[in-house]
Short mmCIF file of C-alpha atoms in Angstrom, two decimals:
data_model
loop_
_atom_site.label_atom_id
_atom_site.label_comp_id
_atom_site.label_asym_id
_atom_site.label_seq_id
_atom_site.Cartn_x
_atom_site.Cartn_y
_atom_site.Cartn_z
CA UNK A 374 0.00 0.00 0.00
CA UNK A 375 2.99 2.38 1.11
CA UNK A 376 4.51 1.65 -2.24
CA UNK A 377 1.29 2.04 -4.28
CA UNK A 378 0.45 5.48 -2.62
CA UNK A 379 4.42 7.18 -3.31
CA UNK A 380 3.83 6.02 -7.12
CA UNK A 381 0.55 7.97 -6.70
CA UNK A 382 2.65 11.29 -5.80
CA UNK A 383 5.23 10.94 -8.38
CA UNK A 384 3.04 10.68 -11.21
CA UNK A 385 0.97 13.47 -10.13
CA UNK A 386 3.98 15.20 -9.60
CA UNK A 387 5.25 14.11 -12.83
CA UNK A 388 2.07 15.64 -14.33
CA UNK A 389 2.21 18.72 -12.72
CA UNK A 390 5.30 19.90 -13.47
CA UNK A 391 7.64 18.55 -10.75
CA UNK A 392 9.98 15.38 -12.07
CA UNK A 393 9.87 13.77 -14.70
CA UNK A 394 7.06 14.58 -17.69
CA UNK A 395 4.85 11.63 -18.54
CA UNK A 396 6.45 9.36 -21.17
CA UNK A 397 5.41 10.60 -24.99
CA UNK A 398 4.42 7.01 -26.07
CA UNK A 399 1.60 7.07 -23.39
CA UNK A 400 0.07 10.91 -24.92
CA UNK A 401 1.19 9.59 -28.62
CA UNK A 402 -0.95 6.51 -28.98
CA UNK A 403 -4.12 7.47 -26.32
CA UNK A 404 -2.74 4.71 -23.69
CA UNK A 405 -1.65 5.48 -19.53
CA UNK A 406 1.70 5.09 -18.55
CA UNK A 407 0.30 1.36 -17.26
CA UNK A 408 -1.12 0.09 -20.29
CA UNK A 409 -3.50 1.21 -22.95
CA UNK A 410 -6.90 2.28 -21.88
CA UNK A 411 -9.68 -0.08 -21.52
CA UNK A 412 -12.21 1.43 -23.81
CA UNK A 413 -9.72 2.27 -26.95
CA UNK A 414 -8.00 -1.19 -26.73
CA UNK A 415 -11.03 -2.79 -26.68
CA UNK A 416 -12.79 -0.87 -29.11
CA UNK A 417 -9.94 -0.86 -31.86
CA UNK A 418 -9.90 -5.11 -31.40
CA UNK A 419 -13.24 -5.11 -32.13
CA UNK A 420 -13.36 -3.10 -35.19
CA UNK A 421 -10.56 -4.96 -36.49
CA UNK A 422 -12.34 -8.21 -35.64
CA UNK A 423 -15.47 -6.88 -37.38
CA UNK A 424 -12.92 -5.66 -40.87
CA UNK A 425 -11.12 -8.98 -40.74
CA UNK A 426 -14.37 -11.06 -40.59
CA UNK A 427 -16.05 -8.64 -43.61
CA UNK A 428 -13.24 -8.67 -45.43
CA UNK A 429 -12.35 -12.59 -45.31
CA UNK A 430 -15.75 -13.82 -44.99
CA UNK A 431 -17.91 -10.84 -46.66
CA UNK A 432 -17.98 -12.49 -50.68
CA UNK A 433 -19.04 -15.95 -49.24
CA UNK A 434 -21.99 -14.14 -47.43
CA UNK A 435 -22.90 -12.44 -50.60
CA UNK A 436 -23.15 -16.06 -51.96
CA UNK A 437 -25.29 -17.12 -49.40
CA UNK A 438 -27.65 -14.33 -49.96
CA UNK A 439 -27.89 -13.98 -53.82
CA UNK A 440 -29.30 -18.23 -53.32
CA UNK A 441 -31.71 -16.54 -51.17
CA UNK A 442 -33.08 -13.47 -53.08
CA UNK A 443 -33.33 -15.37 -55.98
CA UNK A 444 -34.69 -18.41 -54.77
CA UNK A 445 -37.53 -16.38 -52.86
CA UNK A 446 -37.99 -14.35 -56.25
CA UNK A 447 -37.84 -17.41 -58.58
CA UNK A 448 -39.03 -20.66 -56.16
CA UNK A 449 -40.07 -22.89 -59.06
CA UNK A 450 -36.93 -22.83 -60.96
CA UNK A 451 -34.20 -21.74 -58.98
CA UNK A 452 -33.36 -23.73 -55.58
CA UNK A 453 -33.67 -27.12 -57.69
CA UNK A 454 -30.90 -29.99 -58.23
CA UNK A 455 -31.41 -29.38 -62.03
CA UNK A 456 -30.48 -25.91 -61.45
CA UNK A 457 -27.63 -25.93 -59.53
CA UNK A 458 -26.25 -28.96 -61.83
CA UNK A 459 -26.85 -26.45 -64.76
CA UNK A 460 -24.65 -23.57 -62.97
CA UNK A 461 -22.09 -25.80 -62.16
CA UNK A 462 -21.64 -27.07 -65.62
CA UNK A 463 -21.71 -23.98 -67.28
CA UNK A 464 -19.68 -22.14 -64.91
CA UNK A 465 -16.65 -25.26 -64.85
CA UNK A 466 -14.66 -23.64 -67.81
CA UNK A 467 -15.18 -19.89 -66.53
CA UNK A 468 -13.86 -21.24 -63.02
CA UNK A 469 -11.30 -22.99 -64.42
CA UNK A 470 -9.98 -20.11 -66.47
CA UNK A 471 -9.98 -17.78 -63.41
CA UNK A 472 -7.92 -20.12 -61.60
CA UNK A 473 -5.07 -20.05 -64.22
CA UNK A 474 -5.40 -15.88 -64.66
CA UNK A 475 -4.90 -16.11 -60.89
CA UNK A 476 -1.45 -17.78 -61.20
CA UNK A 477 0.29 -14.81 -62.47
CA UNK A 478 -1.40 -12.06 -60.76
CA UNK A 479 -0.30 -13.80 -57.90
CA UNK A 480 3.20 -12.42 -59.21
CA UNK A 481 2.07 -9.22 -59.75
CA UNK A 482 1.82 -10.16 -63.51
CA UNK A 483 -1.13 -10.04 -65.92
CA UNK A 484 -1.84 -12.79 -68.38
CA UNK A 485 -4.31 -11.23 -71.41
CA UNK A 486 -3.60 -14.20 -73.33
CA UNK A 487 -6.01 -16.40 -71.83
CA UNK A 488 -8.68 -16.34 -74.15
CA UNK A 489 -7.11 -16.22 -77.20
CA UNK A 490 -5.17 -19.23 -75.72
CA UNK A 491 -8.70 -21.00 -75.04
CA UNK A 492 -9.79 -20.71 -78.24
CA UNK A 493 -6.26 -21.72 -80.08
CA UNK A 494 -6.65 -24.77 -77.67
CA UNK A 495 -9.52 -26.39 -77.95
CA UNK A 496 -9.59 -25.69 -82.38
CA UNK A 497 -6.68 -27.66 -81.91
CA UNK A 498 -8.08 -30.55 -80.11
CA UNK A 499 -10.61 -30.73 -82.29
CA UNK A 500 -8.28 -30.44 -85.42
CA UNK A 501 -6.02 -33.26 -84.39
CA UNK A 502 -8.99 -35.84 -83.17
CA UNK A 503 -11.27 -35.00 -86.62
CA UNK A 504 -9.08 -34.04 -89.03
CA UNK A 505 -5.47 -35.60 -88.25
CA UNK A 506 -7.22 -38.44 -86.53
CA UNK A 507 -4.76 -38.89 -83.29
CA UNK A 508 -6.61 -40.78 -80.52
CA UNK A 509 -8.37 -38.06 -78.15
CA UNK A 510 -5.64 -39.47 -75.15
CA UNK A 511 -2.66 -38.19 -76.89
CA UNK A 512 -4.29 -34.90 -78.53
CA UNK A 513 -5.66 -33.81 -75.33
CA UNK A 514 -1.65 -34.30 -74.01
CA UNK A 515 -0.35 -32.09 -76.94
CA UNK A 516 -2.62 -29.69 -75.97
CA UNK A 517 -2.10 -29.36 -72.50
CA UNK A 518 1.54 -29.20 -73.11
CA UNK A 519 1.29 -27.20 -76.00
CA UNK A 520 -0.57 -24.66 -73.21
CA UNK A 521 2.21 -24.93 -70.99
CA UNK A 522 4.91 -24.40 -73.68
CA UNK A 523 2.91 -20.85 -74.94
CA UNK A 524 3.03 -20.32 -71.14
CA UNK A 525 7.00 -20.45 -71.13
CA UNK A 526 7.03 -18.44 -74.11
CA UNK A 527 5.04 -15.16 -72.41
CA UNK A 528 6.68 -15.62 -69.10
CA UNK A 529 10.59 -15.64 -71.43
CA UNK A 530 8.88 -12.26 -72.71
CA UNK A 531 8.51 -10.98 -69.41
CA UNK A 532 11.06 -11.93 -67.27
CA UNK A 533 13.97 -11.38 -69.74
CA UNK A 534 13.09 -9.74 -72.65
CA UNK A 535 11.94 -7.57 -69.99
CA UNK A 536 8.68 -6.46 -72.29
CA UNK A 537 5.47 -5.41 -69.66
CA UNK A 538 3.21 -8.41 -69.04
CA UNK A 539 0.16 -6.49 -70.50
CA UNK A 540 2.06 -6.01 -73.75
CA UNK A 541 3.75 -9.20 -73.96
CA UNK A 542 0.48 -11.38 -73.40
CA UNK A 543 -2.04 -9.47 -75.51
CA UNK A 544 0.64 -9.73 -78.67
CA UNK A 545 0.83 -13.54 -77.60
CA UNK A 546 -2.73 -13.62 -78.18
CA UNK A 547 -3.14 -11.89 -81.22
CA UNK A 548 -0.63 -14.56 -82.46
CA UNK A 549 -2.14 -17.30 -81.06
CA UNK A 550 -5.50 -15.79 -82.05
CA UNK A 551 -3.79 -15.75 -85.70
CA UNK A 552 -2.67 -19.59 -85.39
CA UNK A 553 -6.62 -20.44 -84.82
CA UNK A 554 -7.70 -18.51 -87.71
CA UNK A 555 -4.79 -20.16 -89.95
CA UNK A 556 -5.83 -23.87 -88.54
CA UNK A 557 -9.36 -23.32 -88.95
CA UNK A 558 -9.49 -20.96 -91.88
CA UNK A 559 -12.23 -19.09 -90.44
CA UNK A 560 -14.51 -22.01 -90.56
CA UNK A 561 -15.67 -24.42 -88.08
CA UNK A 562 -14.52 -27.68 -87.05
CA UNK A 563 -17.60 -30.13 -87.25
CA UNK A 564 -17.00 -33.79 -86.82
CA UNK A 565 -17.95 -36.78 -89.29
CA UNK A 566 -21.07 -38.66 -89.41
CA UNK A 567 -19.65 -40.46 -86.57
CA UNK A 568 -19.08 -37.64 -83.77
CA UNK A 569 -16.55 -37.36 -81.32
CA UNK A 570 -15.18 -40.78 -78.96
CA UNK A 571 -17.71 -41.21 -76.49
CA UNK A 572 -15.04 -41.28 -73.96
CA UNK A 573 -13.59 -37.72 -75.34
CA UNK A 574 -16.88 -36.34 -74.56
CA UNK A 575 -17.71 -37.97 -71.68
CA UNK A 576 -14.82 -35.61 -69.96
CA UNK A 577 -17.63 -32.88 -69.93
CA UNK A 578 -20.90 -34.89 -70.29
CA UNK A 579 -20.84 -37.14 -67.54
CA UNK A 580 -21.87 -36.58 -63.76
CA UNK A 581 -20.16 -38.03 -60.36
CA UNK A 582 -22.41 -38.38 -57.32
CA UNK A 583 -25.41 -36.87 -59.19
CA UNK A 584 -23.10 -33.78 -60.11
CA UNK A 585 -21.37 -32.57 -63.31
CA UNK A 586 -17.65 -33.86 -63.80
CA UNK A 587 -16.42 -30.76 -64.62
CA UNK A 588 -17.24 -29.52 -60.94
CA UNK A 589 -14.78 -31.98 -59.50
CA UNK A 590 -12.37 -30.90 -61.75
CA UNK A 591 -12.49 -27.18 -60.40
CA UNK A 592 -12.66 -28.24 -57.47
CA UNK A 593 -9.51 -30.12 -57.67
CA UNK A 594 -7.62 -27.53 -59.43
CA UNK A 595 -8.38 -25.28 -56.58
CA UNK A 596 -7.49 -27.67 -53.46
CA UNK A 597 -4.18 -28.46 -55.84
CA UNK A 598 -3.39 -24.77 -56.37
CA UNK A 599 -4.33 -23.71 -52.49
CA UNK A 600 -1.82 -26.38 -51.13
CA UNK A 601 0.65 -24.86 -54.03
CA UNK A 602 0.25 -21.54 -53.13
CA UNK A 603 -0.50 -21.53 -49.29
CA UNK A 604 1.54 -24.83 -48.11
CA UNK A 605 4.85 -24.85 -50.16
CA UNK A 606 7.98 -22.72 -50.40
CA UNK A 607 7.11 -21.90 -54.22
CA UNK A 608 3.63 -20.13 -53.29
CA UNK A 609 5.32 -18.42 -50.53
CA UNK A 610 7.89 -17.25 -53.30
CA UNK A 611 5.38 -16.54 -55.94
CA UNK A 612 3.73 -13.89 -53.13
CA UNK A 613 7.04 -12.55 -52.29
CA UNK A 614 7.58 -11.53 -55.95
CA UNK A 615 4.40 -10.19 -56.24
CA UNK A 616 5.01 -8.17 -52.48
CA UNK A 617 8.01 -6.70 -53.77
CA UNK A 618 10.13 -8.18 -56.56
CA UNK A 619 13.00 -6.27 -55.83
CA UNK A 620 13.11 -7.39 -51.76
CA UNK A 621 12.78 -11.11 -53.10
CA UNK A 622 15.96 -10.82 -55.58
CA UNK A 623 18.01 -9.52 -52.75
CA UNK A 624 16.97 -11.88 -50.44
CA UNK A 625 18.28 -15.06 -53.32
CA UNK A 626 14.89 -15.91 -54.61
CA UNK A 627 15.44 -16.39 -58.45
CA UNK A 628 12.50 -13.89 -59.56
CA UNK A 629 12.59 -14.59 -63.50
CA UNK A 630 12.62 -18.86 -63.14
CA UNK A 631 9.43 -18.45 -60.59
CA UNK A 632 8.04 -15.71 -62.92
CA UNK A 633 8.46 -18.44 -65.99
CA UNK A 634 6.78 -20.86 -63.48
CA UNK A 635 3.64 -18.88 -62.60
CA UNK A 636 3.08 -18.10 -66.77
CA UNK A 637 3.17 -21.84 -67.44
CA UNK A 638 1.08 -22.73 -64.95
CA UNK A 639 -1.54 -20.39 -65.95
CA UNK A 640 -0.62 -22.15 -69.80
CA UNK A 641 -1.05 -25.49 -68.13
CA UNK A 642 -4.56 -25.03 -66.83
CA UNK A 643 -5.68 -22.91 -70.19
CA UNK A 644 -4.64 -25.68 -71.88
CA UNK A 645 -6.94 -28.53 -69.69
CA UNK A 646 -9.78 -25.77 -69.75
CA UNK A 647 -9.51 -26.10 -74.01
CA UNK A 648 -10.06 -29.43 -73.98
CA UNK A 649 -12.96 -29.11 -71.78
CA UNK A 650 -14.44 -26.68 -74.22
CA UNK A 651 -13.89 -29.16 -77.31
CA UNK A 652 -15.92 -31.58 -75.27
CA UNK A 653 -18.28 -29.08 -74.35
CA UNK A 654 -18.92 -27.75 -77.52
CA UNK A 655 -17.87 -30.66 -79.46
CA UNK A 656 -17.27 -28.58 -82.65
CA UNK A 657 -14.48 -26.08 -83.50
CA UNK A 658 -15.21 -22.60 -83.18
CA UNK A 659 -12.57 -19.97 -84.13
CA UNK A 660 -14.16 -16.97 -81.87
CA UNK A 661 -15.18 -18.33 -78.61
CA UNK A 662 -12.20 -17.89 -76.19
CA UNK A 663 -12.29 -14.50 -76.12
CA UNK A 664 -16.03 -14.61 -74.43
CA UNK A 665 -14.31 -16.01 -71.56
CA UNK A 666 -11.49 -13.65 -71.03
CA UNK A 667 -13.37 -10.59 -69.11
CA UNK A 668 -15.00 -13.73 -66.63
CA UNK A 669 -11.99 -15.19 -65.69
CA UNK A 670 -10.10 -11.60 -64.78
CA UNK A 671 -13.40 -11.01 -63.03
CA UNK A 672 -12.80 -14.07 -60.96
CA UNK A 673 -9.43 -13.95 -60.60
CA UNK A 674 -9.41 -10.18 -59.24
CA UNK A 675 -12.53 -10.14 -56.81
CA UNK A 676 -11.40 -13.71 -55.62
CA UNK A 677 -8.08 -11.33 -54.03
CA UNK A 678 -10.61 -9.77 -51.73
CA UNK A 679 -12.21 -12.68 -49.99
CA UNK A 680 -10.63 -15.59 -47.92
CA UNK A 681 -7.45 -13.73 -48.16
CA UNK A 682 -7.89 -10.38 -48.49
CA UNK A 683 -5.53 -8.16 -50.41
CA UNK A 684 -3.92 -11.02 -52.37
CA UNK A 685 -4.84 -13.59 -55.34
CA UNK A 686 -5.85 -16.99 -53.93
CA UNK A 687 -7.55 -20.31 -55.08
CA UNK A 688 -10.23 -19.83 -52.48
CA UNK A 689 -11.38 -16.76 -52.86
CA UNK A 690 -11.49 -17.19 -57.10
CA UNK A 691 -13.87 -20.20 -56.80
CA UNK A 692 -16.23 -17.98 -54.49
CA UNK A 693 -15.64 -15.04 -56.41
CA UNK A 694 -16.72 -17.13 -59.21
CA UNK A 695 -19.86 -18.91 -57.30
CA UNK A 696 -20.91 -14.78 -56.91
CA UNK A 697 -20.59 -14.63 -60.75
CA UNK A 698 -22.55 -17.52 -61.61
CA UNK A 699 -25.25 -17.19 -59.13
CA UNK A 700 -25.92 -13.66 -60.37
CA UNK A 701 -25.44 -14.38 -63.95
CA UNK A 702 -28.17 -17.41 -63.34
CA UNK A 703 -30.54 -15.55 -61.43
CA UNK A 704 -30.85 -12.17 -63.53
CA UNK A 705 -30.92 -14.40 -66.82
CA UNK A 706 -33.94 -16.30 -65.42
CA UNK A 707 -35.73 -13.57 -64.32
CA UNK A 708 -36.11 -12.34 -67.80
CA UNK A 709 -32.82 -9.86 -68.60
CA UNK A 710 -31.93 -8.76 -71.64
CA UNK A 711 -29.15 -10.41 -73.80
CA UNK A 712 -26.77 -7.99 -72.83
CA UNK A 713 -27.20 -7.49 -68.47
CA UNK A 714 -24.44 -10.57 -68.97
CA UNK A 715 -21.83 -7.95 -70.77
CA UNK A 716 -23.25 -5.41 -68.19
CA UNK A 717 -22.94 -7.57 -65.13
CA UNK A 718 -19.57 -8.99 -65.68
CA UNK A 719 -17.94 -5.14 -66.45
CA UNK A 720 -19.68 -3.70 -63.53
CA UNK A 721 -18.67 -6.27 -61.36
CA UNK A 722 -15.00 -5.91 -62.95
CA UNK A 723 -14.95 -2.25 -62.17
CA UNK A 724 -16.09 -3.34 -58.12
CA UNK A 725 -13.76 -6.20 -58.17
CA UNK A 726 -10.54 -3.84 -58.99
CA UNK A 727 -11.96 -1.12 -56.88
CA UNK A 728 -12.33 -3.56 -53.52
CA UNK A 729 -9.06 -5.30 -54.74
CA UNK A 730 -7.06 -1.94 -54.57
CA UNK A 731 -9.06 -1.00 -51.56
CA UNK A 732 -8.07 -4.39 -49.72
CA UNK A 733 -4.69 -3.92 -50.66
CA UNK A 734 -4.24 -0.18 -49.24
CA UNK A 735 -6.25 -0.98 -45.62
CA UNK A 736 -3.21 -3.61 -45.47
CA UNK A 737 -0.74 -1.49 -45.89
CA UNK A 738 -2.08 0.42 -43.20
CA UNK A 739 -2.72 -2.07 -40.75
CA UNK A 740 0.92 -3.29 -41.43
CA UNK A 741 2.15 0.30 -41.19
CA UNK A 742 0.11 1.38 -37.97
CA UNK A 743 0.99 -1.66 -36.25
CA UNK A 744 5.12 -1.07 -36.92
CA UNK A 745 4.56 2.48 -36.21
CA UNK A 746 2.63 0.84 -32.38
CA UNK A 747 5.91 -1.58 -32.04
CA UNK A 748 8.53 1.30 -32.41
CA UNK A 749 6.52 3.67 -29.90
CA UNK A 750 5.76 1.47 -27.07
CA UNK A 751 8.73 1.52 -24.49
CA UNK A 752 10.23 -1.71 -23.30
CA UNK A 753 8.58 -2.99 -20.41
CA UNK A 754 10.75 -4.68 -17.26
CA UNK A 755 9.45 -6.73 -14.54
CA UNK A 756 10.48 -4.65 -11.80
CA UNK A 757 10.20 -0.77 -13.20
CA UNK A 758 12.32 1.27 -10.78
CA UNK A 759 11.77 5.51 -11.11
CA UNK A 760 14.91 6.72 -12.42
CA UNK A 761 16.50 9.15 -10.63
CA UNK A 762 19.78 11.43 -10.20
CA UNK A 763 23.05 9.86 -9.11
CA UNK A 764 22.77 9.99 -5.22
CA UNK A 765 19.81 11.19 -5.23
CA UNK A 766 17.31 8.70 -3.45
CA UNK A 767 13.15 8.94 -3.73
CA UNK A 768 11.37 10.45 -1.52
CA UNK A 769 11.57 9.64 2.55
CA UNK A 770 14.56 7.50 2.02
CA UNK A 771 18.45 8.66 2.51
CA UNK A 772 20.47 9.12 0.09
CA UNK A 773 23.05 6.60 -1.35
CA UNK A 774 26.64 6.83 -1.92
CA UNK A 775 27.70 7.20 -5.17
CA UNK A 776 31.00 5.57 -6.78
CA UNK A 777 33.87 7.65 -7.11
CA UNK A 778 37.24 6.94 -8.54
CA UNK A 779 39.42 6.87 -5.54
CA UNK A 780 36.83 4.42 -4.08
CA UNK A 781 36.88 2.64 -7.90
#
């Protein structure tokens, strides 16, 4: 108690005027000389609690709700099996797509290629398996390799020819775009009398515990990508090169053999999402990939501000894309016109970049404010003793000898 009550005097001393001034930490970030206040510690937890669990969790709500507005405004149609089987199918080589953009942008990197890649890929399948007649096993493998080799090729234009990824890409395309118009010469690819392997087709067609194929195969992408990205060294170097390219080059990470990685892996997965689409489609149609370009970089960018906010992931693309296809569903079966879909998927481009940016600032501040917190707060000891003058002793107690150097 004696002890309790002479700390009492010196700080209102302190405060006062007399001794020493109250430390600036404690009037810098709103906290006593003890501790930080009650009500501004606890407040500031909470409202990072409540921008953590918005931000991480906020796009899987919006899920949850768009089933429910449009299943209470379409009841008939909408929360059915059939339905959701139909959304699923549709939306596998959209989802698919966004997964592969994602691979780059995880690098800081852009991939515009990824349409006209689409459509170069699957007028290929279909030109070796109709016209060259290769068995559908081994022109599906040229094709998916062929995918990752044009990968190689635009990340080699980027990382060393040193040419902007935006640039690099969309002249990739344009050639590749090229390539499908010279294979297909601006016609389409229709099969014989015959059709397509039933096996080939059965890739897309068939279903797996009452569900479309296809789904599995996003979903399997995704689970391989996440435990790519989040639970090995080379996703933890693909973010650091996206972070700050620069910091990971003097820190030994080879920047320009992960950058070559991340573009053929996006090649990889355009290539599997080509084949898909000759299986889909089952004919060969020189114009289609490029319908699926603005979807997937609407995927791949609002998917950076769920699960993990402020940077590309696997997780948040395939709910990014479940917002997507829910809303695309729903306004098309409530009677929209032919163009809401070009409508909806800018608008929500526009949001996605917007929230992306805006996910990407507040953690730059949260990482900044907290340093800024570390550096200010003073070191705190187990046994704080009031500093005072050599030989000077606190109040009520004699003074102590100090050292000199004859004593010394």
């Amino acid at each position: 108690m004696a002890t309790e009550t002479e700390s009492a005097r010196r700080a209102q001393r302190s405060t006062t005027g007399g001794g020493t001034s109250t430390p600036p930490t404690a009037r810098t970030i709103g906290t006593t000389p003890d501790g930080p206040s009650r009500s501004t510690g606890t407040g500031g937890r909470l409202g990072r609690l409540r921008g953590h669990l918005i931000g991480t969790y906020g796009l899987l709500t919006l899920v949850v709700l768009l089933f429910l507005v449009f299943s209470l405004a379409l009841p008939d149609t909408f929360p059915t099996l059939d339905n959701a089987s139909s959304i699923l199918s549709n939306q596998s080589i959209p989802a698919m797509l966004a997964l592969g953009a994602m691979i780059p942008i995880v690098t800081g990197k852009f991939d515009l290629s990824v349409g006209y890649g689409l459509g170069f890929a699957h007028v290929l399948a279909m030109q070796l398996i109709v016209h060259n007649g290769w068995p559908w096993p081994l022109a599906c493998l040229v094709v998916i390799l062929g995918g990752g080799l044009i990968g190689v090729f635009n990340g080699l234009l980027v990382e060393f020819a040193r040419i902007d990824s935006f640039i690099a890409t969309l002249g990739t395309g344009s050639v590749l775009y090229a390539f499908t118009g010279w294979i297909t010469d601006g016609a389409r690819i229709v099969p014989g009398p015959q059709g397509l392997p039933p096996a080939f087709t059965d890739l897309y067609d068939s279903k797996f515990l009452g569900l479309p194929v296809p789904a599995f195969y996003v979903l399997g992408l995704a689970v391989l990508l996440w435990l790519l990205l989040e639970r090995l060294p080379l996703g933890r170097y693909l973010y650091v090169i996206g972070s700050n390219a620069r910091a990971a080059d003097l820190v030994g990470i080879p920047t320009r053999r992960y950058g070559i990685y991340a573009f053929a892996g996006s090649g990889i997965v355009v290539g599997f999402a080509g084949v898909l689409l000759a299986a889909q489609q089952q004919i060969g149609n020189p114009s289609v990939g490029m319908d699926y370009l603005l979807p997937a970089f609407v995927g791949a960018l609002l998917g950076s501000t769920a699960i993990k906010p402020g940077r590309a992931n696997a997780a948040g693309t395939v709910v990014a894309v479940a917002v997507l296809a829910i809303g695309l569903a729903g306004i098309q079966q409530l009677g929209a016109e032919f163009w809401a879909t070009s409508l909806f998927n800018g608008g929500t481009l526009l949001v996605a970049v917007g929230l992306a940016g805006y996910s990407a600032r507040r953690r730059l501040r949260a990482g900044a404010t907290a340093t800024r917190t570390s550096l200010s707060e003073p070191p705190m000891s187990s046994a704080p003793v009031p500093a005072t003058a050599p030989g000077k002793a606190p109040d009520g107690e004699p003074p102590q000898p100090t050292a000199t150097a004859d004593q010394a």
